[in-house]
Structure formats: C-alpha cells, structure tokens
CSV table of C-alpha atoms in Angstrom, one decimal:
chain,number,residue,atom,x,y,z
A,1,MET,CA,20.7,24.6,-12.0
A,2,GLY,CA,20.5,24.2,-8.2
A,3,GLY,CA,19.9,26.6,-5.4
A,4,VAL,CA,16.6,27.6,-3.9
A,5,THR,CA,13.5,29.0,-5.6
A,6,ASP,CA,11.3,31.8,-4.2
A,7,SER,CA,8.9,29.2,-2.9
A,8,GLY,CA,11.6,27.8,-0.6
A,9,LEU,CA,12.0,24.6,-2.5
A,10,ALA,CA,15.3,23.7,-4.2
A,11,SER,CA,15.2,23.6,-8.0
A,12,LEU,CA,15.2,20.1,-9.4
A,13,PRO,CA,17.7,18.3,-11.6
A,14,ALA,CA,16.9,18.1,-15.3
A,15,SER,CA,14.5,15.3,-16.1
A,16,ASP,CA,15.3,15.2,-19.8
A,17,ARG,CA,18.9,13.9,-19.5
A,18,PRO,CA,18.7,10.1,-19.3
A,19,ASP,CA,22.3,9.7,-20.1
A,20,THR,CA,23.3,11.7,-17.1
A,21,ALA,CA,20.9,9.7,-14.9
A,22,ALA,CA,22.3,6.4,-16.3
A,23,ARG,CA,25.9,7.4,-15.5
A,24,LEU,CA,24.9,8.6,-12.1
A,25,ARG,CA,23.2,5.3,-11.5
A,26,ASP,CA,26.3,3.3,-12.5
A,27,ALA,CA,28.4,5.3,-10.1
A,28,LEU,CA,25.9,4.8,-7.2
A,29,LEU,CA,25.9,1.0,-7.9
A,30,ALA,CA,29.7,0.9,-8.2
A,31,ALA,CA,30.0,2.4,-4.7
A,32,SER,CA,27.4,-0.1,-3.3
A,33,PHE,CA,25.0,2.7,-2.6
A,34,THR,CA,22.2,0.2,-2.4
A,35,ALA,CA,19.8,-1.0,0.3
A,36,ASP,CA,22.0,-3.9,1.1
A,37,GLY,CA,25.2,-1.8,0.9
A,38,LEU,CA,23.7,0.7,3.4
A,39,LEU,CA,22.7,-2.0,5.8
A,40,ASP,CA,26.2,-3.4,5.7
A,41,ARG,CA,27.9,-0.1,6.1
A,42,LEU,CA,25.7,1.6,8.7
A,43,GLY,CA,24.6,-1.5,10.7
A,44,ALA,CA,21.0,-2.3,11.5
A,45,PRO,CA,20.4,0.3,14.3
A,46,ALA,CA,21.6,3.3,12.2
A,47,TYR,CA,19.8,2.0,9.1
A,48,ALA,CA,16.6,1.7,11.0
A,49,ALA,CA,17.1,5.1,12.5
A,50,LEU,CA,17.2,6.6,9.0
A,51,ALA,CA,13.7,5.3,8.4
A,52,ARG,CA,12.6,7.3,11.4
A,53,SER,CA,14.3,10.5,10.1
A,54,GLU,CA,17.0,10.2,12.8
A,55,THR,CA,20.4,11.0,11.2
A,56,VAL,CA,22.9,11.1,14.1
A,57,PRO,CA,23.7,7.3,14.1
A,58,ALA,CA,24.3,7.4,10.3
A,59,LEU,CA,26.5,10.5,10.7
A,60,ARG,CA,28.6,8.7,13.3
A,61,ALA,CA,28.9,5.7,11.0
A,62,THR,CA,30.1,7.7,8.0
A,63,ARG,CA,33.1,9.6,9.4
A,64,GLY,CA,35.5,8.0,6.8
A,65,ASP,CA,36.1,9.0,3.2
A,66,THR,CA,35.1,5.8,1.4
A,67,PRO,CA,32.9,6.3,-1.8
A,68,LEU,CA,29.9,4.9,0.0
A,69,GLU,CA,30.3,7.1,3.1
A,70,THR,CA,30.7,10.1,0.7
A,71,LEU,CA,27.4,9.3,-1.0
A,72,VAL,CA,25.5,8.7,2.2
A,73,ARG,CA,26.5,12.1,3.5
A,74,LEU,CA,25.7,13.7,0.2
A,75,PHE,CA,22.4,12.2,-0.7
A,76,LEU,CA,20.9,10.8,2.5
A,77,LEU,CA,22.2,13.2,5.2
A,78,GLN,CA,22.3,16.3,3.0
A,79,GLN,CA,25.8,17.3,4.2
A,80,PRO,CA,28.1,19.4,2.1
A,81,VAL,CA,31.0,17.4,0.8
A,82,PRO,CA,34.3,18.6,-0.7
A,83,HIS,CA,34.1,18.7,-4.5
A,84,ALA,CA,37.2,16.6,-4.9
A,85,ARG,CA,35.8,13.7,-2.8
A,86,VAL,CA,32.6,13.8,-4.9
A,87,ALA,CA,34.5,13.9,-8.1
A,88,ALA,CA,36.3,10.7,-7.2
A,89,VAL,CA,33.0,8.9,-6.9
A,90,LEU,CA,30.6,10.6,-9.4
A,91,PRO,CA,30.7,12.4,-12.7
A,92,ALA,CA,30.6,15.6,-10.6
A,93,GLU,CA,30.7,18.2,-13.3
A,94,GLU,CA,28.0,16.5,-15.3
A,95,ALA,CA,25.9,16.2,-12.1
A,96,LEU,CA,26.4,19.9,-11.4
A,97,GLU,CA,25.4,20.9,-14.9
A,98,ALA,CA,22.3,18.7,-14.8
A,99,GLY,CA,21.3,20.0,-11.4
A,100,TRP,CA,21.7,16.9,-9.2
A,101,LEU,CA,24.3,18.9,-7.2
A,102,THR,CA,24.9,22.5,-6.4
A,103,ARG,CA,28.0,24.4,-5.3
A,104,VAL,CA,28.0,25.7,-1.7
A,105,GLY,CA,30.7,27.6,0.2
A,106,GLY,CA,34.2,27.5,-1.3
A,107,ASP,CA,35.0,24.0,-2.7
A,108,GLU,CA,32.0,22.0,-1.5
A,109,VAL,CA,28.9,20.6,-3.2
A,110,ALA,CA,25.5,19.6,-1.9
A,111,ALA,CA,22.7,17.5,-3.3
A,112,THR,CA,19.6,19.3,-4.6
A,113,VAL,CA,17.4,16.2,-3.9
A,114,ASP,CA,17.3,13.3,-1.6
A,115,VAL,CA,18.3,10.0,-3.4
A,116,ARG,CA,17.4,6.9,-1.3
A,117,PRO,CA,18.2,3.3,-2.3
A,118,TYR,CA,15.2,1.1,-2.4
A,119,GLY,CA,15.2,-2.7,-3.0
A,120,GLY,CA,12.7,-3.9,-5.6
A,121,PRO,CA,10.7,-7.1,-5.0
A,122,GLY,CA,12.9,-9.1,-7.3
A,123,GLY,CA,16.1,-7.8,-5.8
A,124,GLU,CA,16.3,-4.8,-8.1
A,125,ASP,CA,18.4,-1.8,-7.0
A,126,TRP,CA,16.2,1.2,-7.3
A,127,PHE,CA,16.5,4.8,-6.2
A,128,ILE,CA,13.6,7.0,-4.9
A,129,VAL,CA,14.0,10.7,-5.4
A,130,SER,CA,12.3,13.2,-3.1
A,131,ASP,CA,12.6,16.7,-1.9
A,132,LEU,CA,15.4,17.4,0.6
A,133,GLY,CA,14.4,16.3,4.1
A,134,CYS,CA,11.3,14.7,2.9
A,135,ALA,CA,12.4,11.1,2.3
A,136,VAL,CA,10.5,9.9,5.4
A,137,GLY,CA,7.2,11.5,6.4
A,138,GLY,CA,5.4,11.6,9.7
A,139,ALA,CA,5.7,13.7,12.8
A,140,GLY,CA,8.6,15.7,11.4
A,141,GLY,CA,7.0,18.9,10.6
A,142,ILE,CA,7.2,18.4,6.8
A,143,GLY,CA,4.0,20.3,6.3
A,144,GLN,CA,5.3,23.5,7.9
A,145,ARG,CA,7.9,23.9,5.2
A,146,ASP,CA,5.9,24.1,2.0
A,147,GLU,CA,2.8,22.6,0.6
A,148,GLY,CA,4.4,21.7,-2.7
A,149,VAL,CA,7.0,19.2,-1.2
A,150,VAL,CA,7.3,15.7,-2.6
A,151,LEU,CA,7.7,13.0,0.0
A,152,GLY,CA,9.6,9.8,-0.5
A,153,VAL,CA,8.6,6.3,0.5
A,154,GLY,CA,6.5,6.0,3.7
A,155,GLY,CA,4.6,3.2,5.3
A,156,ALA,CA,1.5,3.9,3.2
A,157,SER,CA,3.6,3.7,0.0
A,158,THR,CA,5.1,0.3,0.8
A,159,THR,CA,1.7,-1.0,2.0
A,160,LEU,CA,0.1,-0.2,-1.4
A,161,ALA,CA,3.1,-1.6,-3.3
A,162,GLY,CA,2.8,-4.8,-1.3
A,163,ILE,CA,-1.0,-5.4,-1.8
A,164,THR,CA,-0.9,-4.6,-5.5
A,165,VAL,CA,-1.7,-7.5,-7.8
A,166,ARG,CA,1.5,-8.0,-9.9
A,167,THR,CA,0.3,-9.9,-13.0
A,168,PRO,CA,1.6,-8.8,-16.5
A,169,VAL,CA,-0.7,-6.2,-18.0
A,170,ALA,CA,-0.8,-4.0,-21.0
A,171,SER,CA,-1.6,-0.7,-19.2
A,172,ALA,CA,-1.4,0.7,-15.7
A,173,LEU,CA,-2.4,4.0,-14.2
A,174,ASP,CA,-0.8,5.6,-11.0
A,175,LEU,CA,-3.1,8.3,-9.7
A,176,GLY,CA,-1.3,10.9,-7.5
A,177,THR,CA,2.2,9.4,-8.3
A,178,GLY,CA,4.2,11.6,-5.8
A,179,SER,CA,7.8,10.4,-5.9
A,180,GLY,CA,6.9,7.7,-8.4
A,181,ILE,CA,7.2,4.5,-6.3
A,182,GLN,CA,4.0,2.9,-7.6
A,183,ALA,CA,4.8,3.8,-11.2
A,184,LEU,CA,8.3,2.3,-10.7
A,185,HIS,CA,6.7,-1.0,-9.5
A,186,ALA,CA,4.1,-1.0,-12.3
A,187,ALA,CA,6.8,-0.5,-14.9
A,188,GLN,CA,8.1,-4.0,-14.1
A,189,HIS,CA,4.9,-5.7,-15.3
A,190,ALA,CA,3.0,-3.2,-17.4
A,191,THR,CA,3.8,-2.5,-21.0
A,192,ARG,CA,2.5,1.1,-20.6
A,193,VAL,CA,2.5,3.2,-17.4
A,194,THR,CA,0.6,6.5,-17.0
A,195,ALA,CA,1.1,8.6,-13.9
A,196,THR,CA,-0.8,11.7,-12.9
A,197,ASP,CA,-0.4,14.2,-10.1
A,198,LEU,CA,-1.8,17.6,-9.3
A,199,ASN,CA,1.7,18.8,-8.4
A,200,PRO,CA,3.9,19.3,-11.4
A,201,ARG,CA,6.9,19.0,-9.1
A,202,ALA,CA,5.9,15.4,-8.3
A,203,LEU,CA,5.7,14.5,-12.0
A,204,HIS,CA,9.2,15.9,-12.4
A,205,ILE,CA,10.5,13.9,-9.5
A,206,THR,CA,8.7,10.7,-10.8
A,207,ALA,CA,10.7,11.1,-14.0
A,208,LEU,CA,13.9,11.3,-12.0
A,209,THR,CA,13.0,8.3,-9.9
A,210,LEU,CA,12.3,6.2,-13.0
A,211,ALA,CA,15.4,7.3,-14.9
A,212,LEU,CA,17.8,6.8,-11.9
A,213,SER,CA,16.3,3.4,-11.3
A,214,GLY,CA,16.8,2.3,-14.9
A,215,ALA,CA,13.1,1.9,-15.5
A,216,PRO,CA,11.2,2.9,-18.7
A,217,ALA,CA,9.8,6.4,-18.8
A,218,ALA,CA,6.1,6.8,-17.9
A,219,ASP,CA,3.4,8.9,-19.6
A,220,LEU,CA,3.3,11.8,-17.0
A,221,ARG,CA,0.2,14.0,-16.9
A,222,GLU,CA,-0.7,16.9,-14.7
A,223,GLY,CA,-4.1,17.1,-13.1
A,224,SER,CA,-6.2,15.8,-10.2
A,225,LEU,CA,-7.1,12.1,-10.1
A,226,PHE,CA,-8.8,11.0,-13.4
A,227,ALA,CA,-9.0,14.5,-14.9
A,228,PRO,CA,-5.9,14.0,-17.1
A,229,VAL,CA,-7.3,10.7,-18.4
A,230,ARG,CA,-9.1,10.7,-21.7
A,231,ASP,CA,-12.7,9.6,-21.8
A,232,ASP,CA,-11.9,6.6,-24.0
A,233,GLU,CA,-8.9,5.4,-21.9
A,234,THR,CA,-9.2,2.3,-19.8
A,235,PHE,CA,-6.6,0.3,-17.9
A,236,ASP,CA,-5.8,-3.2,-16.7
A,237,LEU,CA,-4.5,-1.8,-13.3
A,238,ILE,CA,-5.2,1.4,-11.4
A,239,VAL,CA,-3.3,2.2,-8.2
A,240,SER,CA,-3.5,5.2,-5.9
A,241,ASN,CA,-2.2,6.3,-2.6
A,242,PRO,CA,-4.3,9.5,-2.8
A,243,PRO,CA,-4.2,12.5,-0.4
A,244,PHE,CA,-6.8,10.8,1.7
A,245,VAL,CA,-6.5,12.8,5.0
A,246,ILE,CA,-9.9,14.1,6.1
A,247,SER,CA,-9.2,17.6,7.2
A,248,PRO,CA,-10.8,21.1,7.3
A,249,GLY,CA,-9.5,22.5,4.1
A,250,ALA,CA,-6.6,21.5,1.8
A,251,ARG,CA,-3.6,23.1,3.5
A,252,LEU,CA,-1.1,20.4,2.5
A,253,THR,CA,-1.5,19.1,-1.1
A,254,TYR,CA,0.6,16.0,-0.5
A,255,ARG,CA,-1.9,14.6,2.0
A,256,ASP,CA,-5.2,16.6,2.2
A,257,GLY,CA,-7.9,15.7,-0.3
A,258,GLY,CA,-9.4,19.1,-0.7
A,259,MET,CA,-13.0,17.8,-0.8
A,260,GLY,CA,-15.5,17.6,2.1
A,261,GLY,CA,-15.1,14.7,4.4
A,262,ASP,CA,-14.1,11.5,2.6
A,263,ASP,CA,-15.6,12.6,-0.7
A,264,LEU,CA,-12.2,12.4,-2.5
A,265,CYS,CA,-11.8,8.7,-1.7
A,266,ARG,CA,-15.4,8.0,-2.5
A,267,SER,CA,-15.2,9.7,-5.8
A,268,LEU,CA,-12.0,7.9,-6.7
A,269,VAL,CA,-13.5,4.5,-6.0
A,270,GLN,CA,-16.8,5.3,-7.8
A,271,GLN,CA,-15.1,6.6,-10.9
A,272,ALA,CA,-12.6,3.8,-11.2
A,273,GLY,CA,-15.1,1.2,-12.4
A,274,GLU,CA,-15.6,2.8,-15.8
A,275,ARG,CA,-11.8,3.1,-16.2
A,276,LEU,CA,-11.1,-0.6,-15.8
A,277,ASN,CA,-10.8,-3.2,-18.5
A,278,GLU,CA,-12.6,-6.5,-18.0
A,279,GLY,CA,-10.8,-8.4,-15.3
A,280,GLY,CA,-8.7,-5.4,-14.3
A,281,PHE,CA,-7.9,-4.3,-10.8
A,282,ALA,CA,-8.1,-1.0,-9.0
A,283,GLN,CA,-6.4,-0.7,-5.7
A,284,PHE,CA,-6.4,2.2,-3.2
A,285,LEU,CA,-5.5,3.2,0.3
A,286,ALA,CA,-8.2,5.3,1.8
A,287,ASN,CA,-9.7,6.9,4.9
A,288,TRP,CA,-13.5,6.8,5.6
A,289,GLN,CA,-15.8,8.4,8.1
A,290,HIS,CA,-17.7,6.5,10.7
A,291,VAL,CA,-20.9,8.6,10.9
A,292,ALA,CA,-23.4,8.5,13.7
A,293,GLY,CA,-26.5,6.5,12.7
A,294,GLU,CA,-24.8,4.9,9.7
A,295,ASP,CA,-23.3,1.4,9.4
A,296,TRP,CA,-19.7,2.0,8.1
A,297,GLN,CA,-19.7,-1.2,6.1
A,298,ASP,CA,-23.0,-0.3,4.3
A,299,ARG,CA,-21.5,3.1,3.7
A,300,LEU,CA,-18.5,1.7,2.0
A,301,ARG,CA,-20.6,-0.8,0.0
A,302,SER,CA,-22.4,2.2,-1.5
A,303,TRP,CA,-19.1,3.4,-2.9
A,304,VAL,CA,-18.5,0.3,-5.1
A,305,PRO,CA,-19.2,1.0,-8.8
A,306,ARG,CA,-21.5,-1.3,-10.7
A,307,GLY,CA,-19.9,-4.2,-12.5
A,308,CYS,CA,-17.1,-4.6,-9.9
A,309,ASP,CA,-16.3,-7.2,-7.3
A,310,ALA,CA,-14.8,-5.5,-4.2
A,311,TRP,CA,-12.8,-6.4,-1.2
A,312,ILE,CA,-12.5,-3.7,1.4
A,313,VAL,CA,-10.4,-4.2,4.5
A,314,GLN,CA,-10.4,-1.8,7.4
A,315,ARG,CA,-7.0,-2.0,9.1
A,316,GLU,CA,-7.4,0.7,11.8
A,317,VAL,CA,-9.9,3.0,13.4
A,318,GLN,CA,-9.2,6.2,15.4
A,319,ASP,CA,-11.6,8.4,17.3
A,320,VAL,CA,-11.7,11.9,16.0
A,321,THR,CA,-9.3,13.3,18.6
A,322,GLN,CA,-6.7,10.7,17.9
A,323,TYR,CA,-7.1,11.3,14.2
A,324,ALA,CA,-6.8,15.1,14.5
A,325,GLU,CA,-3.7,14.8,16.7
A,326,LEU,CA,-2.0,12.4,14.4
A,327,TRP,CA,-2.2,14.8,11.4
A,328,LEU,CA,-1.5,17.9,13.3
A,329,ARG,CA,1.7,16.3,14.4
A,330,ASP,CA,2.4,15.1,10.9
A,331,ALA,CA,2.4,18.8,9.9
A,332,GLY,CA,4.5,19.8,12.9
A,333,ASP,CA,1.8,22.1,14.2
A,334,HIS,CA,2.5,20.8,17.8
A,335,ARG,CA,5.9,22.5,17.6
A,336,GLY,CA,4.5,25.9,16.8
A,337,ASP,CA,2.5,28.5,18.6
A,338,PRO,CA,0.2,26.8,21.1
A,339,ALA,CA,-2.7,29.2,20.4
A,340,GLU,CA,-2.5,28.4,16.7
A,341,TYR,CA,-2.3,24.7,17.4
A,342,GLN,CA,-5.4,24.9,19.6
A,343,ALA,CA,-7.3,26.8,16.9
A,344,ARG,CA,-6.4,24.2,14.3
A,345,TYR,CA,-7.4,21.4,16.6
A,346,ASP,CA,-10.7,23.1,17.2
A,347,ALA,CA,-11.3,23.5,13.5
A,348,TRP,CA,-10.8,19.7,13.0
A,349,LEU,CA,-13.2,18.9,15.7
A,350,ASP,CA,-15.7,21.4,14.5
A,351,GLU,CA,-15.6,19.8,11.0
A,352,PHE,CA,-16.1,16.3,12.4
A,353,GLU,CA,-19.0,17.5,14.7
A,354,ALA,CA,-20.7,19.2,11.8
A,355,ARG,CA,-20.6,15.9,9.8
A,356,LYS,CA,-21.5,13.7,12.8
A,357,VAL,CA,-18.3,11.8,12.4
A,358,LYS,CA,-17.3,9.8,15.5
A,359,ALA,CA,-14.2,8.0,14.1
A,360,VAL,CA,-12.2,7.5,11.0
A,361,GLY,CA,-11.2,4.2,9.4
A,362,PHE,CA,-8.2,3.4,7.4
A,363,GLY,CA,-7.6,0.5,5.0
A,364,TRP,CA,-7.4,-1.0,1.6
A,365,ILE,CA,-9.9,-1.0,-1.2
A,366,THR,CA,-9.6,-3.5,-4.1
A,367,LEU,CA,-12.0,-3.5,-7.1
A,368,ARG,CA,-12.0,-6.0,-9.9
A,369,ARG,CA,-14.0,-5.4,-13.1
A,370,THR,CA,-16.2,-8.5,-13.6
A,371,GLY,CA,-18.7,-9.6,-16.3
A,372,SER,CA,-20.8,-11.2,-13.6
A,373,ALA,CA,-24.4,-10.1,-13.1
A,374,ASP,CA,-23.9,-10.8,-9.4
A,375,PRO,CA,-20.8,-9.0,-8.1
A,376,VAL,CA,-19.5,-9.8,-4.7
A,377,VAL,CA,-18.7,-7.0,-2.2
A,378,THR,CA,-16.8,-8.0,0.9
A,379,VAL,CA,-16.3,-5.4,3.6
A,380,GLU,CA,-14.5,-6.5,6.8
A,381,GLU,CA,-12.4,-5.4,9.7
A,382,TRP,CA,-8.9,-7.1,10.0
A,383,PRO,CA,-6.5,-5.2,12.3
A,384,HIS,CA,-4.3,-8.2,12.8
A,385,PRO,CA,-0.8,-8.8,11.4
A,386,VAL,CA,-0.5,-9.9,7.8
A,387,GLU,CA,2.3,-11.2,5.7
A,388,GLN,CA,3.3,-8.8,2.9
A,389,PRO,CA,3.5,-8.8,0.0
A,390,LEU,CA,-0.2,-9.6,-0.4
A,391,GLY,CA,-0.7,-9.2,-4.1
A,392,ASP,CA,-0.9,-12.9,-4.8
A,393,THR,CA,-3.2,-13.4,-1.9
A,394,ILE,CA,-5.6,-10.7,-3.2
A,395,ARG,CA,-5.6,-12.1,-6.7
A,396,ALA,CA,-6.3,-15.6,-5.4
A,397,HIS,CA,-9.2,-14.1,-3.3
A,398,PHE,CA,-11.0,-12.9,-6.5
A,399,GLU,CA,-10.2,-16.2,-8.3
A,400,ARG,CA,-11.9,-18.1,-5.5
A,401,LEU,CA,-14.9,-15.7,-5.7
A,402,ASP,CA,-15.2,-16.7,-9.4
A,403,TYR,CA,-15.0,-20.4,-8.5
A,404,LEU,CA,-17.7,-20.2,-5.8
A,405,ARG,CA,-19.9,-18.2,-8.1
A,406,GLU,CA,-19.7,-20.9,-10.8
A,407,HIS,CA,-20.3,-23.8,-8.4
A,408,ASP,CA,-23.7,-24.5,-6.8
A,409,ASP,CA,-23.8,-26.8,-3.8
A,410,ALA,CA,-24.1,-29.9,-5.9
A,411,ALA,CA,-21.0,-28.9,-7.9
A,412,LEU,CA,-19.2,-28.0,-4.7
A,413,LEU,CA,-19.7,-31.4,-3.3
A,414,ALA,CA,-18.4,-33.0,-6.5
A,415,SER,CA,-15.2,-30.9,-6.3
A,416,HIS,CA,-11.8,-31.8,-4.9
A,417,PHE,CA,-10.0,-29.5,-2.5
A,418,ARG,CA,-6.6,-29.2,-0.9
A,419,LEU,CA,-5.7,-27.6,2.5
A,420,ALA,CA,-3.8,-24.4,1.7
A,421,ALA,CA,-0.1,-24.2,2.5
A,422,GLU,CA,0.9,-23.5,6.1
A,423,VAL,CA,-2.6,-23.9,7.6
A,424,VAL,CA,-2.4,-25.5,11.1
A,425,GLN,CA,-5.1,-26.9,13.4
A,426,GLU,CA,-5.3,-25.8,17.0
A,427,GLN,CA,-7.4,-27.5,19.7
A,428,VAL,CA,-8.6,-25.1,22.4
A,429,GLY,CA,-9.9,-26.3,25.7
A,430,LEU,CA,-9.2,-26.7,29.4
A,431,PRO,CA,-6.0,-28.7,30.3
A,432,GLY,CA,-6.8,-32.4,30.8
A,433,ALA,CA,-10.2,-32.2,29.1
A,434,GLU,CA,-11.0,-35.2,27.0
A,435,ASP,CA,-12.4,-33.1,24.1
A,436,PRO,CA,-11.5,-29.6,23.0
A,437,GLU,CA,-14.0,-26.8,23.5
A,438,HIS,CA,-13.4,-25.8,19.9
A,439,VAL,CA,-11.0,-26.2,17.0
A,440,VAL,CA,-9.3,-23.4,15.2
A,441,LEU,CA,-7.7,-23.4,11.7
A,442,ARG,CA,-4.9,-20.8,11.5
A,443,GLN,CA,-3.1,-19.5,8.4
A,444,HIS,CA,0.6,-18.6,8.7
A,445,ARG,CA,0.8,-16.8,5.3
A,446,GLY,CA,-1.1,-14.1,3.6
A,447,MET,CA,-3.9,-12.6,5.7
A,448,CYS,CA,-3.0,-14.9,8.6
A,449,ARG,CA,-6.6,-15.6,9.4
A,450,ALA,CA,-7.9,-17.9,12.1
A,451,THR,CA,-11.4,-19.4,12.1
A,452,LYS,CA,-13.4,-21.7,14.4
A,453,VAL,CA,-14.7,-24.9,12.9
A,454,ASP,CA,-16.8,-27.7,14.3
A,455,THR,CA,-15.7,-31.3,14.4
A,456,VAL,CA,-16.9,-32.0,10.9
A,457,GLY,CA,-15.2,-28.9,9.6
A,458,ALA,CA,-11.9,-29.8,11.2
A,459,GLY,CA,-12.1,-33.4,10.0
A,460,PHE,CA,-13.1,-32.3,6.5
A,461,ALA,CA,-10.2,-29.8,6.2
A,462,GLY,CA,-7.7,-32.3,7.5
A,463,VAL,CA,-8.6,-34.9,4.9
A,464,CYS,CA,-8.6,-32.5,1.9
A,465,ASP,CA,-5.5,-33.5,-0.2
A,466,GLY,CA,-7.2,-33.3,-3.6
A,467,THR,CA,-7.8,-37.1,-3.8
A,468,LEU,CA,-11.4,-37.4,-2.8
A,469,SER,CA,-14.4,-35.3,-3.7
A,470,ALA,CA,-16.0,-33.2,-0.9
A,471,GLY,CA,-19.1,-35.4,-1.0
A,472,ARG,CA,-17.2,-38.6,-0.5
A,473,ILE,CA,-15.2,-37.1,2.4
A,474,LEU,CA,-18.5,-36.1,4.0
A,475,ASP,CA,-20.0,-39.5,3.5
A,476,ALA,CA,-17.0,-41.0,5.3
A,477,ILE,CA,-17.3,-38.5,8.2
A,478,ALA,CA,-21.0,-39.2,8.5
A,479,GLN,CA,-20.2,-42.9,9.0
A,480,LEU,CA,-17.6,-42.1,11.6
A,481,VAL,CA,-19.8,-39.8,13.6
A,482,ASN,CA,-23.0,-41.9,13.0
A,483,GLU,CA,-24.8,-39.1,11.3
A,484,ASP,CA,-27.2,-39.2,8.3
A,485,PRO,CA,-25.0,-38.5,5.2
A,486,VAL,CA,-27.8,-36.8,3.4
A,487,LEU,CA,-28.3,-34.3,6.3
A,488,LEU,CA,-24.6,-33.8,6.5
A,489,ARG,CA,-24.3,-33.0,2.8
A,490,ASP,CA,-27.1,-30.5,3.2
A,491,ARG,CA,-25.7,-28.5,6.0
A,492,THR,CA,-22.0,-28.5,5.3
A,493,PRO,CA,-21.6,-26.6,1.9
A,494,ALA,CA,-22.0,-23.2,3.7
A,495,GLN,CA,-19.0,-24.1,5.9
A,496,ILE,CA,-17.0,-25.3,2.9
A,497,ARG,CA,-17.8,-22.0,1.0
A,498,LEU,CA,-16.5,-20.0,3.9
A,499,LEU,CA,-13.3,-22.0,4.1
A,500,VAL,CA,-12.7,-21.6,0.4
A,501,GLU,CA,-13.6,-17.9,0.4
A,502,GLN,CA,-11.2,-17.2,3.2
A,503,GLY,CA,-8.4,-19.2,1.7
A,504,PHE,CA,-8.2,-22.2,4.0
A,505,LEU,CA,-9.2,-24.6,1.2
A,506,GLU,CA,-8.2,-24.3,-2.4
A,507,PRO,CA,-9.8,-26.0,-5.4
A,508,ALA,CA,-7.5,-28.9,-6.4
A,509,ASN,CA,-7.9,-28.2,-10.1
C-alpha cells in the first residue's frame, strides 16, 4: 500500500490489522511520541506553532537523530526519513506492508497519514490520524486540495469534546465522525459506540485512530447523519460536530452541510429527540441564521423536539461579510484567482440576501430527553470566557432544572442551599461611597457567570451553607432590614430560582 490515488489523496493504511497498530502504538510510546513528550522536546513556542500549521520551529527543533525527532519529522512534519533510522524506532517493514509508510526516493520512507499525539482527559496517550497536511484546519487552503480530505483535531472538535456530558452509558452515537475524536472520547464511558460519516475515508481513518489509541473498535456506518441508524435504534448519548457551514452549495464535504441555509443543523436537532433514550443527551455544535424580521432565539426554540429539555448557547455572531470571508479563507480561495474569489464571495452574499440573512450565529446545542410534560428550553447568548471541560457543568444544569421543576415556592423556601464553589461577591460603587451601587456574584468555574443581586440576594447567598432553610434565612434577613417577613418570602423565590438555575446556589441535599 501507500502512494497517491487518482483523486490526489494518499491511500490509507490497512484498518483491519490491529496487531500492527498495537505494535506501532508501543513503539510511539517507547519513544515518548506523546503530547507531553512533544512539549518537552520542541518547547512551548514550537509546540504551539504546530497547532497553527507552522512547521519551521519544529523542523529547527528536530535536527538530531533521536527516536522522538525521527517520529516528529516522519508523522508530524511529513518529511522523508532514511529507512534505517525509522527501522531503529518502528517495526518499519510491518508498517510498510500495512500501509502506514511508503517508500520514496532511494532509501527513504514517508508517512501516508498524519499521526498526532493527543492527551486524553484522564491523561491517556491517544493518537489522532488524519490526511497528510490536514491535522490542523483553518485558513490553510485545505479545501483547495480535495473535498474528500479528513481533517484532524481543530478548535470545534475540542470544544465539543469538552462540553460533552461524560457519564457512563450503554450506547453512544457519533454523527459525522471525521477523524474519530468524538468516538474515541465516547469509547471511554460508553459500552457501545456507533459512528457514522458520509465520507467512507473518514470511517477508515476513525478505525485507525481508535486502533492506534488502544481503544475498542466502533460500529462504523456509512451515510449522512441519521440515515445509517435503524428505525428502532436509540442511544444514551448523541454527539455531532456536523458540516454546519452555511454556504451556497456543498463544495467541501468536510464542512458544508449541503442543505439550504441552516437546514442541516435544524434537521439534526429535530431528529435527535426520537433517537434518545429517556434521560439521554444529544450535544451538537451548530451555525444558525439571524433572519430579518425573526427573533433568533424564537427561531432556535422551534428546532427543539418535543419531549426534550434544551440549553442553547450562542457563543459568537458574525455579519454575513465576516462569515463569508472566514470560510473563503478556510478553503484557501483568497490565495487563488482574484476574479474567482470575487465570484464566490458574490455567490455567498447572493445566497444570504435571498434568505434575508443578516448575520450567522455559532454555538452549542444540548438536548436531554425528559419525561416531564413541561420541558424547559433555555436560549441565551454567552460570548464570555468559560472554563473547559464543561460536561459536568452542563449535566448539573439539567439536574437543577429537574429540582426546580419539582419544587414549588413553598418547597423551595423549605429547602437548604449551599453557595457553589468558587463564587465570590463583588461590591461595585464609587470610591469612598458608604454603600455600593450594586452587588455582583461571580463564578470562577464552569460558565464563569456574573449576576447582579440586591441586598437581600447578596445576604441570602452569603449565608447559604446548607444549615438553615431558605425560609428561615429570609426571616432573619427581614428582621435585620426591618421588612415584613411574609412579603419578603413572597417576592424572593424568583431570585432564588434564578440563582439556582444559573449555578450560583446548589441544593444542599
């Protein structure tokens, strides 16, 4: 195996030889070809440059002939390496026979795929396989090469991995698996993992990623989105980093949805509900249109399937010109013929104008299948920094929704609460003023929210340590501020609910 096919893409290693993958993995680990090993060898600046697809610093840092330097040049920098040097580090002949390597020139060999170390959440040493030169996407002209390429791990991939709820489950589904990063994460806490992709090359590479990382094999199925899933199949977890880019046509399969506007993301969300088991989560990254005359939040609420709670967070908004330029650069169109670039730019703007689209939003969508007759749908804009991973934060959000749904105001006042970890109080006002203009509660974990509270809210939150019920705390505050305790009990539950929903207060039980 090895070499280049008629499509311009290198042929892939055999995916049905787990013994070879296991021996290759052992050799990589023995040479410290890991995320930590690379950081130590290359240094922080060169390591960070690799994440930007800049290779010169890494080339300069690997001029020696140690095993690690040999592997960096071979698998990360795609440089031909003398066969003898490779054979001293890897089972070279077996890797050649299986197609991981190919012969070039006289006595040199080259990699047929990019193999990139990736640190798992528990310190696992994993390896992500992708097409040569495609380990890092974005503004590099990847799209100009071939629409069938399989990219490695980018910012969207790590974002989705970070927000995914990681509780043990029986079954997980990764829609549009790409290089297999989400399937690899899911294999750590799901008994059975199913992965789909429209691109058969992506399924092949996912199999390589799992095998080289020492993970169990997944059930790999070719087809678009839910098409390969049987009608009677349901899952405890569904994740997808779909081809969500809103573009005129589907020129690049790894990013363009191929449906009009944001219909692909809408269809994905709407169809997920019936595929979830009770209590199961579906989590997606998505783009959505801001359409003239429509409220974008109402538009997204209409996507949520019946029987599901939802939490939708808009992280970024771009006007249509910024959006078009971003993805034209992603495809490398800005480096080609100026007239062709202008024509493509015009086509994007024509498409948006026809659909009355003024801007495009990007963010996260989480669904949870619930038996409640009164599902809760939260749609919000939160462009501020957050602390990843957020999986536990997202799971806790839905648990708090259950708690609030089950407790009316009387039950809420009888409950005990604790101030969440790493919440601080800030008093904001003019220097020297006797009293603050307002008080802010600020989280330093998870969503890192900040919210204004009144004097009663600040005093209430500060006393919550799980000892006293909410009602008894309010009675004490009423006495301090000389307010009718009955009136205070009547007007405060709404503020308590908000503090619980946003994670500032946690039920003590």
